[in-house]
Amino acid sequence: MYKLLNFSVHGNHQGNLVALEKGADFPFDIKRVYYIWGTDKNAIRGKHAHRKLEQVIICTSGSCDFILDNGKNKVTVHLDNPAQGLYIKHNIWREFTNFSDDCVVMVLASEHYDETDYIRDYEKFLGEVE
Ligand code: T46
């Protein structure tokens, strides 16, 4: 349903750096990057699936929980490590919540933004993944 990618960290007494390069670290070519912050702790974002889009989600600061659902099983993944990426393919219903005050979520996406790629109705999602 998902994969956790562990990135190489270049760290020294001055701090840490992660570099993500096309080909070397990614299961797809990155076409879009967006980030989310300032979210209320109990807000529930997402509530949709994608027909085609693949994404790698990185909590670059703080923490949050992703609840993933393939129509049969549900799993909760806690993200709190900027050196880890949550890789989600298409046809996975996702919700994310439990945001720490300092949470920043950065997402690397395989496609440009396309509202027609979204399935925002859960029953419709179940029908499409059956
Ligand atoms: C996902 C999770 C992790 C754009 O105009 N361009 C964009 O690239 C994106 C992602 C969103 N938007 C607009 C569409 C909405 O008016 O920004 C607004 C908020 O988007 P949305 O409600 O879809 O945001 P989230 O946080 O529920 O979900 C987003 C992604 O849409 C989604 O693909 O997996 O982050």
mmCIF file of C-alpha atoms and ligand atoms in Angstrom:
data_model
loop_
_atom_site.group_PDB
_atom_site.id
_atom_site.type_symbol
_atom_site.label_atom_id
_atom_site.label_comp_id
_atom_site.label_asym_id
_atom_site.label_seq_id
_atom_site.Cartn_x
_atom_site.Cartn_y
_atom_site.Cartn_z
ATOM 1 C CA MET A 1 0.000 0.000 0.000
ATOM 2 C CA TYR A 2 2.964 2.287 0.692
ATOM 3 C CA LYS A 3 6.739 2.291 0.979
ATOM 4 C CA LEU A 4 8.957 4.232 3.379
ATOM 5 C CA LEU A 5 12.012 5.590 1.559
ATOM 6 C CA ASN A 6 15.103 6.233 3.675
ATOM 7 C CA PHE A 7 17.177 9.076 2.268
ATOM 8 C CA SER A 8 20.941 9.500 2.715
ATOM 9 C CA VAL A 9 21.743 12.241 5.200
ATOM 10 C CA HIS A 10 24.839 14.396 4.893
ATOM 11 C CA GLY A 11 25.291 15.426 8.501
ATOM 12 C CA ASN A 12 27.992 17.135 10.469
ATOM 13 C CA HIS A 13 28.304 19.505 13.425
ATOM 14 C CA GLN A 14 26.625 22.222 11.314
ATOM 15 C CA GLY A 15 23.466 20.194 10.770
ATOM 16 C CA ASN A 16 21.953 17.847 8.184
ATOM 17 C CA LEU A 17 21.245 17.894 4.467
ATOM 18 C CA VAL A 18 19.237 15.528 2.267
ATOM 19 C CA ALA A 19 19.576 15.773 -1.528
ATOM 20 C CA LEU A 20 16.975 14.141 -3.755
ATOM 21 C CA GLU A 21 18.065 13.701 -7.346
ATOM 22 C CA LYS A 22 16.084 12.559 -10.338
ATOM 23 C CA GLY A 23 16.738 8.904 -10.996
ATOM 24 C CA ALA A 24 18.867 8.146 -7.962
ATOM 25 C CA ASP A 25 16.362 8.548 -5.147
ATOM 26 C CA PHE A 26 12.983 8.559 -6.788
ATOM 27 C CA PRO A 27 10.595 6.043 -8.243
ATOM 28 C CA PHE A 28 9.297 8.688 -10.724
ATOM 29 C CA ASP A 29 10.226 11.967 -12.417
ATOM 30 C CA ILE A 30 9.136 14.893 -10.223
ATOM 31 C CA LYS A 31 6.782 17.296 -12.029
ATOM 32 C CA ARG A 32 5.419 19.243 -9.054
ATOM 33 C CA VAL A 33 6.360 20.156 -5.494
ATOM 34 C CA TYR A 34 3.990 21.620 -2.897
ATOM 35 C CA TYR A 35 4.033 22.032 0.852
ATOM 36 C CA ILE A 36 1.512 22.396 3.650
ATOM 37 C CA TRP A 37 1.930 24.059 7.034
ATOM 38 C CA GLY A 38 -0.012 25.976 9.690
ATOM 39 C CA THR A 39 -2.603 23.203 9.961
ATOM 40 C CA ASP A 40 -4.755 22.834 13.095
ATOM 41 C CA LYS A 41 -3.813 19.759 15.140
ATOM 42 C CA ASN A 42 -7.174 18.029 14.627
ATOM 43 C CA ALA A 43 -7.845 19.084 11.053
ATOM 44 C CA ILE A 44 -8.345 16.168 8.680
ATOM 45 C CA ARG A 45 -6.909 16.867 5.228
ATOM 46 C CA GLY A 46 -6.913 14.678 2.161
ATOM 47 C CA LYS A 47 -10.081 12.557 2.081
ATOM 48 C CA HIS A 48 -9.441 11.557 -1.515
ATOM 49 C CA ALA A 49 -7.561 9.158 -3.768
ATOM 50 C CA HIS A 50 -5.828 9.692 -7.108
ATOM 51 C CA ARG A 51 -6.414 7.770 -10.323
ATOM 52 C CA LYS A 52 -2.869 8.138 -11.654
ATOM 53 C CA LEU A 53 -0.739 10.328 -9.382
ATOM 54 C CA GLU A 54 2.208 8.950 -7.405
ATOM 55 C CA GLN A 55 3.692 10.989 -4.583
ATOM 56 C CA VAL A 56 6.495 11.015 -2.041
ATOM 57 C CA ILE A 57 5.477 12.798 1.148
ATOM 58 C CA ILE A 58 8.077 14.153 3.552
ATOM 59 C CA CYS A 59 7.425 15.684 6.948
ATOM 60 C CA THR A 60 10.313 18.163 6.844
ATOM 61 C CA SER A 61 9.429 19.551 10.287
ATOM 62 C CA GLY A 62 7.312 18.255 13.181
ATOM 63 C CA SER A 63 4.973 15.313 12.770
ATOM 64 C CA CYS A 64 1.601 14.112 11.491
ATOM 65 C CA ASP A 65 -0.277 10.876 10.789
ATOM 66 C CA PHE A 66 -1.299 9.539 7.374
ATOM 67 C CA ILE A 67 -4.197 7.095 7.291
ATOM 68 C CA LEU A 68 -4.014 5.032 4.092
ATOM 69 C CA ASP A 69 -6.775 2.823 2.745
ATOM 70 C CA ASN A 70 -6.696 0.598 -0.357
ATOM 71 C CA GLY A 71 -10.378 -0.271 -0.094
ATOM 72 C CA LYS A 72 -9.677 -3.450 1.867
ATOM 73 C CA ASN A 73 -7.203 -2.489 4.600
ATOM 74 C CA LYS A 74 -6.339 0.650 6.513
ATOM 75 C CA VAL A 75 -2.977 1.572 8.008
ATOM 76 C CA THR A 76 -1.752 4.626 9.926
ATOM 77 C CA VAL A 77 1.771 5.890 9.225
ATOM 78 C CA HIS A 78 3.322 8.393 11.639
ATOM 79 C CA LEU A 79 5.724 10.779 9.884
ATOM 80 C CA ASP A 80 8.289 12.647 11.990
ATOM 81 C CA ASN A 81 11.587 12.200 10.161
ATOM 82 C CA PRO A 82 12.784 14.582 7.391
ATOM 83 C CA ALA A 83 15.103 11.825 6.155
ATOM 84 C CA GLN A 84 12.159 9.563 5.330
ATOM 85 C CA GLY A 85 9.658 9.738 2.467
ATOM 86 C CA LEU A 86 6.244 8.096 2.327
ATOM 87 C CA TYR A 87 5.763 6.774 -1.211
ATOM 88 C CA ILE A 88 2.115 6.341 -2.216
ATOM 89 C CA LYS A 89 0.993 5.092 -5.617
ATOM 90 C CA HIS A 90 -2.425 5.707 -7.195
ATOM 91 C CA ASN A 91 -5.744 4.294 -5.917
ATOM 92 C CA ILE A 92 -5.008 4.818 -2.228
ATOM 93 C CA TRP A 93 -7.503 6.799 -0.158
ATOM 94 C CA ARG A 94 -5.562 9.101 2.186
ATOM 95 C CA GLU A 95 -6.401 11.281 5.150
ATOM 96 C CA PHE A 96 -3.853 13.106 7.258
ATOM 97 C CA THR A 97 -4.221 14.585 10.704
ATOM 98 C CA ASN A 98 -2.673 14.926 14.186
ATOM 99 C CA PHE A 99 -0.465 17.810 13.081
ATOM 100 C CA SER A 100 2.158 19.137 15.466
ATOM 101 C CA ASP A 101 2.340 22.938 15.677
ATOM 102 C CA ASP A 102 5.599 22.947 13.721
ATOM 103 C CA CYS A 103 4.474 20.442 11.080
ATOM 104 C CA VAL A 104 5.534 21.137 7.486
ATOM 105 C CA VAL A 105 4.598 18.508 4.903
ATOM 106 C CA MET A 106 6.405 18.628 1.561
ATOM 107 C CA VAL A 107 5.053 16.576 -1.330
ATOM 108 C CA LEU A 108 6.866 15.577 -4.518
ATOM 109 C CA ALA A 109 4.433 14.577 -7.233
ATOM 110 C CA SER A 110 4.702 12.604 -10.476
ATOM 111 C CA GLU A 111 2.135 14.756 -12.339
ATOM 112 C CA HIS A 112 0.995 18.335 -12.670
ATOM 113 C CA TYR A 113 -2.087 19.357 -10.687
ATOM 114 C CA ASP A 114 -5.201 17.902 -12.288
ATOM 115 C CA GLU A 115 -8.545 17.975 -10.484
ATOM 116 C CA THR A 116 -9.907 15.212 -12.776
ATOM 117 C CA ASP A 117 -7.331 12.830 -11.260
ATOM 118 C CA TYR A 118 -8.996 13.164 -7.820
ATOM 119 C CA ILE A 119 -11.617 10.757 -6.460
ATOM 120 C CA ARG A 120 -13.199 12.753 -3.635
ATOM 121 C CA ASP A 121 -16.156 10.475 -2.936
ATOM 122 C CA TYR A 122 -15.364 7.389 -0.796
ATOM 123 C CA GLU A 123 -18.120 5.196 -2.272
ATOM 124 C CA LYS A 124 -16.947 6.065 -5.776
ATOM 125 C CA PHE A 125 -13.385 5.183 -4.721
ATOM 126 C CA LEU A 126 -14.529 1.765 -3.478
ATOM 127 C CA GLY A 127 -16.308 1.214 -6.789
ATOM 128 C CA GLU A 128 -13.189 2.127 -8.793
ATOM 129 C CA VAL A 129 -10.742 -0.086 -6.836
ATOM 130 C CA GLU A 130 -12.964 -3.173 -6.673
HETATM 131 C C1 T46 B 1 -2.418 14.790 -1.322
HETATM 132 C C2 T46 B 1 -2.177 15.442 -0.018
HETATM 133 C C3 T46 B 1 -1.000 14.882 0.705
HETATM 134 C C4 T46 B 1 -3.540 23.468 -6.209
HETATM 135 O O1 T46 B 1 -3.996 24.474 -6.765
HETATM 136 N N1 T46 B 1 -2.410 22.867 -6.682
HETATM 137 C C5 T46 B 1 -1.877 21.749 -6.109
HETATM 138 O O2 T46 B 1 -0.848 21.238 -6.593
HETATM 139 C C6 T46 B 1 -2.535 21.206 -4.940
HETATM 140 C C7 T46 B 1 -1.975 19.953 -4.271
HETATM 141 C C8 T46 B 1 -3.661 21.815 -4.475
HETATM 142 N N2 T46 B 1 -4.143 22.926 -5.081
HETATM 143 C C9 T46 B 1 -5.327 23.622 -4.518
HETATM 144 C C10 T46 B 1 -6.618 22.814 -4.616
HETATM 145 C C11 T46 B 1 -7.379 23.246 -3.395
HETATM 146 O O3 T46 B 1 -8.119 24.426 -3.688
HETATM 147 O O4 T46 B 1 -5.106 23.813 -3.131
HETATM 148 C C12 T46 B 1 -6.294 23.617 -2.388
HETATM 149 C C13 T46 B 1 -6.097 22.550 -1.304
HETATM 150 O O5 T46 B 1 -5.913 21.288 -1.947
HETATM 151 P P1 T46 B 1 -6.414 19.922 -1.277
HETATM 152 O O6 T46 B 1 -7.680 20.158 -0.524
HETATM 153 O O7 T46 B 1 -6.434 18.856 -2.332
HETATM 154 O O8 T46 B 1 -5.237 19.645 -0.224
HETATM 155 P P2 T46 B 1 -5.029 18.397 0.728
HETATM 156 O O9 T46 B 1 -4.071 18.838 1.756
HETATM 157 O O10 T46 B 1 -6.303 17.797 1.182
HETATM 158 O O11 T46 B 1 -4.350 17.278 -0.229
HETATM 159 C C14 T46 B 1 -3.084 17.532 -0.836
HETATM 160 C C15 T46 B 1 -3.078 17.019 -2.267
HETATM 161 O O12 T46 B 1 -4.177 17.591 -2.995
HETATM 162 C C16 T46 B 1 -3.160 15.540 -2.365
HETATM 163 O O13 T46 B 1 -2.805 15.123 -3.647
HETATM 164 O O14 T46 B 1 -2.147 13.607 -1.490
HETATM 165 O O15 T46 B 1 -2.066 16.865 -0.093
#
